[in-house]
mmCIF file of C-alpha atoms in Angstrom:
data_model
loop_
_atom_site.group_PDB
_atom_site.id
_atom_site.type_symbol
_atom_site.label_atom_id
_atom_site.label_comp_id
_atom_site.label_asym_id
_atom_site.label_seq_id
_atom_site.Cartn_x
_atom_site.Cartn_y
_atom_site.Cartn_z
ATOM 1 C CA UNK A 1 -37.005 -52.073 -61.531
ATOM 2 C CA UNK A 2 -34.341 -52.528 -64.085
ATOM 3 C CA UNK A 3 -31.391 -54.685 -62.666
ATOM 4 C CA UNK A 4 -28.178 -53.828 -64.482
ATOM 5 C CA UNK A 5 -25.569 -56.924 -64.182
ATOM 6 C CA UNK A 6 -22.094 -55.717 -65.444
ATOM 7 C CA UNK A 7 -18.658 -55.674 -64.366
ATOM 8 C CA UNK A 8 -17.802 -52.577 -66.203
ATOM 9 C CA UNK A 9 -18.455 -49.572 -64.338
ATOM 10 C CA UNK A 10 -18.938 -47.083 -67.277
ATOM 11 C CA UNK A 11 -21.695 -49.368 -68.810
ATOM 12 C CA UNK A 12 -23.493 -49.873 -65.475
ATOM 13 C CA UNK A 13 -23.327 -45.911 -65.369
ATOM 14 C CA UNK A 14 -24.613 -45.539 -68.716
ATOM 15 C CA UNK A 15 -27.331 -48.047 -68.632
ATOM 16 C CA UNK A 16 -28.643 -46.403 -65.190
ATOM 17 C CA UNK A 17 -28.552 -42.999 -66.834
ATOM 18 C CA UNK A 18 -30.648 -44.515 -70.032
ATOM 19 C CA UNK A 19 -32.895 -45.956 -67.560
ATOM 20 C CA UNK A 20 -33.390 -42.799 -65.498
ATOM 21 C CA UNK A 21 -33.951 -40.932 -69.005
ATOM 22 C CA UNK A 22 -37.083 -43.138 -69.472
ATOM 23 C CA UNK A 23 -38.212 -42.790 -65.935
ATOM 24 C CA UNK A 24 -37.378 -46.394 -65.099
ATOM 25 C CA UNK A 25 -36.078 -47.166 -61.632
ATOM 26 C CA UNK A 26 -32.454 -48.931 -62.054
ATOM 27 C CA UNK A 27 -30.221 -50.654 -59.527
ATOM 28 C CA UNK A 28 -26.684 -51.569 -60.636
ATOM 29 C CA UNK A 29 -24.495 -54.651 -59.527
ATOM 30 C CA UNK A 30 -20.943 -55.173 -60.489
ATOM 31 C CA UNK A 31 -21.244 -58.870 -60.607
ATOM 32 C CA UNK A 32 -23.684 -61.824 -61.063
ATOM 33 C CA UNK A 33 -22.728 -63.122 -57.575
ATOM 34 C CA UNK A 34 -23.525 -59.756 -55.947
ATOM 35 C CA UNK A 35 -27.043 -59.283 -57.933
ATOM 36 C CA UNK A 36 -28.060 -63.157 -56.703
ATOM 37 C CA UNK A 37 -27.123 -62.249 -53.257
ATOM 38 C CA UNK A 38 -29.239 -58.964 -53.428
ATOM 39 C CA UNK A 39 -32.440 -60.536 -54.926
ATOM 40 C CA UNK A 40 -32.378 -63.599 -52.511
ATOM 41 C CA UNK A 41 -35.403 -62.371 -50.820
ATOM 42 C CA UNK A 42 -37.420 -63.108 -53.815
ATOM 43 C CA UNK A 43 -39.432 -59.672 -53.356
ATOM 44 C CA UNK A 44 -40.442 -58.320 -56.864
ATOM 45 C CA UNK A 45 -40.991 -54.672 -57.827
ATOM 46 C CA UNK A 46 -44.818 -53.609 -58.258
ATOM 47 C CA UNK A 47 -43.765 -51.907 -61.498
ATOM 48 C CA UNK A 48 -42.228 -55.079 -62.918
ATOM 49 C CA UNK A 49 -38.503 -56.055 -62.952
ATOM 50 C CA UNK A 50 -36.145 -56.655 -65.693
ATOM 51 C CA UNK A 51 -32.425 -57.991 -65.886
ATOM 52 C CA UNK A 52 -29.881 -56.367 -68.089
ATOM 53 C CA UNK A 53 -27.260 -59.221 -68.076
ATOM 54 C CA UNK A 54 -23.658 -58.758 -69.374
ATOM 55 C CA UNK A 55 -22.686 -62.500 -70.515
ATOM 56 C CA UNK A 56 -18.906 -62.231 -69.929
ATOM 57 C CA UNK A 57 -17.912 -61.213 -66.071
ATOM 58 C CA UNK A 58 -15.718 -62.679 -63.635
ATOM 59 C CA UNK A 59 -16.470 -64.989 -60.866
ATOM 60 C CA UNK A 60 -20.026 -66.031 -62.438
ATOM 61 C CA UNK A 61 -20.852 -65.374 -66.109
ATOM 62 C CA UNK A 62 -24.379 -64.354 -67.320
ATOM 63 C CA UNK A 63 -25.515 -67.753 -68.485
ATOM 64 C CA UNK A 64 -24.711 -68.838 -64.953
ATOM 65 C CA UNK A 65 -26.820 -66.286 -63.400
ATOM 66 C CA UNK A 66 -29.446 -66.879 -65.868
ATOM 67 C CA UNK A 67 -29.453 -70.427 -65.010
ATOM 68 C CA UNK A 68 -29.706 -69.669 -61.287
ATOM 69 C CA UNK A 69 -32.952 -67.425 -62.088
ATOM 70 C CA UNK A 70 -34.182 -70.199 -63.949
ATOM 71 C CA UNK A 71 -33.685 -72.805 -61.129
ATOM 72 C CA UNK A 72 -35.353 -70.279 -58.427
ATOM 73 C CA UNK A 73 -38.340 -70.114 -60.999
ATOM 74 C CA UNK A 74 -38.246 -66.125 -61.084
ATOM 75 C CA UNK A 75 -37.330 -65.935 -64.939
ATOM 76 C CA UNK A 76 -40.822 -65.076 -65.809
ATOM 77 C CA UNK A 77 -41.332 -62.320 -62.892
ATOM 78 C CA UNK A 78 -37.568 -60.887 -63.891
ATOM 79 C CA UNK A 79 -37.073 -61.380 -67.608
ATOM 80 C CA UNK A 80 -33.517 -61.398 -68.889
ATOM 81 C CA UNK A 81 -32.242 -59.070 -71.608
ATOM 82 C CA UNK A 82 -28.514 -60.248 -72.422
ATOM 83 C CA UNK A 83 -25.652 -57.912 -73.495
ATOM 84 C CA UNK A 84 -22.655 -59.006 -75.153
ATOM 85 C CA UNK A 85 -19.554 -57.764 -76.936
ATOM 86 C CA UNK A 86 -18.744 -61.103 -78.224
ATOM 87 C CA UNK A 87 -21.527 -62.338 -80.192
ATOM 88 C CA UNK A 88 -22.360 -65.798 -80.141
ATOM 89 C CA UNK A 89 -25.093 -67.016 -82.177
ATOM 90 C CA UNK A 90 -25.350 -70.599 -80.368
ATOM 91 C CA UNK A 91 -25.442 -69.117 -76.873
ATOM 92 C CA UNK A 92 -27.883 -66.531 -78.060
ATOM 93 C CA UNK A 93 -30.099 -69.230 -79.638
ATOM 94 C CA UNK A 94 -29.671 -71.364 -76.620
ATOM 95 C CA UNK A 95 -30.654 -68.592 -73.907
ATOM 96 C CA UNK A 96 -33.575 -67.705 -76.013
ATOM 97 C CA UNK A 97 -34.922 -70.881 -76.188
ATOM 98 C CA UNK A 98 -34.491 -71.551 -72.499
ATOM 99 C CA UNK A 99 -36.468 -68.250 -71.926
ATOM 100 C CA UNK A 100 -34.280 -65.103 -72.173
ATOM 101 C CA UNK A 101 -36.370 -62.352 -73.139
ATOM 102 C CA UNK A 102 -33.892 -61.028 -75.344
ATOM 103 C CA UNK A 103 -30.318 -60.632 -76.472
ATOM 104 C CA UNK A 104 -28.357 -57.674 -77.603
ATOM 105 C CA UNK A 105 -24.891 -57.250 -79.103
ATOM 106 C CA UNK A 106 -22.407 -54.294 -77.808
ATOM 107 C CA UNK A 107 -22.459 -51.866 -79.328
ATOM 108 C CA UNK A 108 -26.139 -51.536 -79.214
ATOM 109 C CA UNK A 109 -29.128 -48.816 -80.214
ATOM 110 C CA UNK A 110 -30.062 -47.095 -76.906
ATOM 111 C CA UNK A 111 -33.557 -46.806 -77.981
ATOM 112 C CA UNK A 112 -34.276 -50.246 -79.108
ATOM 113 C CA UNK A 113 -32.683 -51.468 -75.975
ATOM 114 C CA UNK A 114 -34.922 -49.331 -73.656
ATOM 115 C CA UNK A 115 -38.120 -50.301 -75.796
ATOM 116 C CA UNK A 116 -37.089 -53.938 -75.263
ATOM 117 C CA UNK A 117 -36.650 -53.020 -71.269
ATOM 118 C CA UNK A 118 -40.111 -51.483 -70.951
ATOM 119 C CA UNK A 119 -41.586 -54.513 -72.942
ATOM 120 C CA UNK A 120 -39.736 -56.682 -70.348
ATOM 121 C CA UNK A 121 -41.292 -54.609 -67.523
ATOM 122 C CA UNK A 122 -44.916 -54.927 -69.000
ATOM 123 C CA UNK A 123 -44.290 -58.744 -69.210
ATOM 124 C CA UNK A 124 -43.143 -58.833 -65.450
ATOM 125 C CA UNK A 125 -46.121 -56.787 -64.364
ATOM 126 C CA UNK A 126 -48.535 -59.532 -66.380
ATOM 127 C CA UNK A 127 -46.577 -62.622 -64.909
ATOM 128 C CA UNK A 128 -46.697 -60.677 -61.165
ATOM 129 C CA UNK A 129 -50.917 -60.315 -61.990
ATOM 130 C CA UNK A 130 -51.295 -63.805 -62.838
ATOM 131 C CA UNK A 131 -48.986 -64.950 -59.672
ATOM 132 C CA UNK A 132 -51.472 -62.862 -57.645
ATOM 133 C CA UNK A 133 -54.277 -64.380 -59.095
ATOM 134 C CA UNK A 134 -52.998 -68.141 -58.669
ATOM 135 C CA UNK A 135 -51.935 -67.081 -55.124
ATOM 136 C CA UNK A 136 -55.897 -66.173 -54.336
ATOM 137 C CA UNK A 137 -57.082 -69.489 -56.074
ATOM 138 C CA UNK A 138 -54.680 -71.283 -53.720
ATOM 139 C CA UNK A 139 -56.721 -69.823 -50.927
ATOM 140 C CA UNK A 140 -59.955 -71.441 -51.731
ATOM 141 C CA UNK A 141 -61.184 -74.598 -49.964
ATOM 142 C CA UNK A 142 -62.023 -77.643 -52.199
ATOM 143 C CA UNK A 143 -65.429 -76.822 -51.787
ATOM 144 C CA UNK A 144 -65.214 -73.189 -53.123
ATOM 145 C CA UNK A 145 -63.380 -74.362 -55.972
ATOM 146 C CA UNK A 146 -66.398 -76.692 -56.888
ATOM 147 C CA UNK A 147 -68.809 -73.783 -56.588
ATOM 148 C CA UNK A 148 -66.397 -71.325 -58.348
ATOM 149 C CA UNK A 149 -66.111 -74.014 -61.314
ATOM 150 C CA UNK A 150 -69.979 -73.966 -61.482
ATOM 151 C CA UNK A 151 -70.353 -70.121 -61.153
ATOM 152 C CA UNK A 152 -67.775 -69.765 -64.061
ATOM 153 C CA UNK A 153 -70.115 -72.121 -66.179
ATOM 154 C CA UNK A 154 -72.718 -69.703 -65.650
ATOM 155 C CA UNK A 155 -74.796 -71.832 -63.281
ATOM 156 C CA UNK A 156 -77.193 -70.112 -61.034
ATOM 157 C CA UNK A 157 -77.139 -70.663 -57.220
ATOM 158 C CA UNK A 158 -79.896 -73.043 -57.213
ATOM 159 C CA UNK A 159 -78.602 -75.305 -59.754
ATOM 160 C CA UNK A 160 -75.158 -75.177 -58.038
ATOM 161 C CA UNK A 161 -77.003 -76.196 -55.102
ATOM 162 C CA UNK A 162 -78.878 -78.988 -56.398
ATOM 163 C CA UNK A 163 -75.495 -80.340 -58.515
ATOM 164 C CA UNK A 164 -73.371 -80.439 -55.117
ATOM 165 C CA UNK A 165 -76.202 -81.556 -53.142
ATOM 166 C CA UNK A 166 -76.141 -78.335 -50.651
ATOM 167 C CA UNK A 167 -78.459 -75.808 -49.634
ATOM 168 C CA UNK A 168 -78.808 -72.587 -51.517
ATOM 169 C CA UNK A 169 -77.833 -70.457 -48.619
ATOM 170 C CA UNK A 170 -74.561 -72.472 -48.354
ATOM 171 C CA UNK A 171 -74.022 -71.835 -51.879
ATOM 172 C CA UNK A 172 -74.384 -67.945 -51.238
ATOM 173 C CA UNK A 173 -71.926 -68.402 -48.387
ATOM 174 C CA UNK A 174 -69.215 -69.960 -50.644
ATOM 175 C CA UNK A 175 -69.904 -67.388 -53.219
ATOM 176 C CA UNK A 176 -69.264 -64.512 -50.810
ATOM 177 C CA UNK A 177 -66.008 -66.021 -49.524
ATOM 178 C CA UNK A 178 -65.118 -66.622 -53.080
ATOM 179 C CA UNK A 179 -65.750 -63.041 -53.972
ATOM 180 C CA UNK A 180 -64.053 -61.915 -50.912
ATOM 181 C CA UNK A 181 -60.991 -64.309 -51.444
ATOM 182 C CA UNK A 182 -60.614 -63.338 -55.166
ATOM 183 C CA UNK A 183 -61.044 -59.483 -54.363
ATOM 184 C CA UNK A 184 -63.790 -59.285 -56.669
ATOM 185 C CA UNK A 185 -67.652 -57.991 -56.575
ATOM 186 C CA UNK A 186 -69.606 -59.860 -59.553
ATOM 187 C CA UNK A 187 -69.300 -63.028 -61.281
ATOM 188 C CA UNK A 188 -68.459 -61.137 -64.529
ATOM 189 C CA UNK A 189 -65.348 -59.485 -62.686
ATOM 190 C CA UNK A 190 -64.542 -62.908 -61.485
ATOM 191 C CA UNK A 191 -64.828 -64.519 -65.000
ATOM 192 C CA UNK A 192 -62.583 -61.661 -66.380
ATOM 193 C CA UNK A 193 -60.077 -62.505 -63.710
ATOM 194 C CA UNK A 194 -59.742 -65.884 -64.409
ATOM 195 C CA UNK A 195 -59.689 -65.873 -68.624
#
């Protein structure tokens, strides 16, 4: 989902049209305050999220909105591309250093902007997949984590049992739970997921 945050209706409409022409779903917001209120639930789009954020807006400027996204810890899942009609190199450098995905000056090249939006959406999907893996890892017990580490080290069930001082049957049960929780069928899949 492309989130377009700009106080000018004509800009919101043209960016929505550009996104639609590339089959990117878009939602427009007339202010940073409205945008932050709408995304308050923290739900992310499976296809990725990207925010096109105008720098100069009444009520709350784009940099303040970006600061809120950073404070909420969602900037990785919602990469921000700044748009501005008033180029400010120090501001651009600062926001990029703090994690903004890109910074475009108006007027911008439509194709270049949409290419970067698609790259940001891919980055968002990757961050979402990583977050999902970490969430599944968090469901593992301490013993399952110990077994997981030894499986990833290439140890056979007998070796894992000897090292942890448990029976082979217990290792098999832990292994089955790990595969189930991590949503994999083999140790190779598991290793690929966690690399």
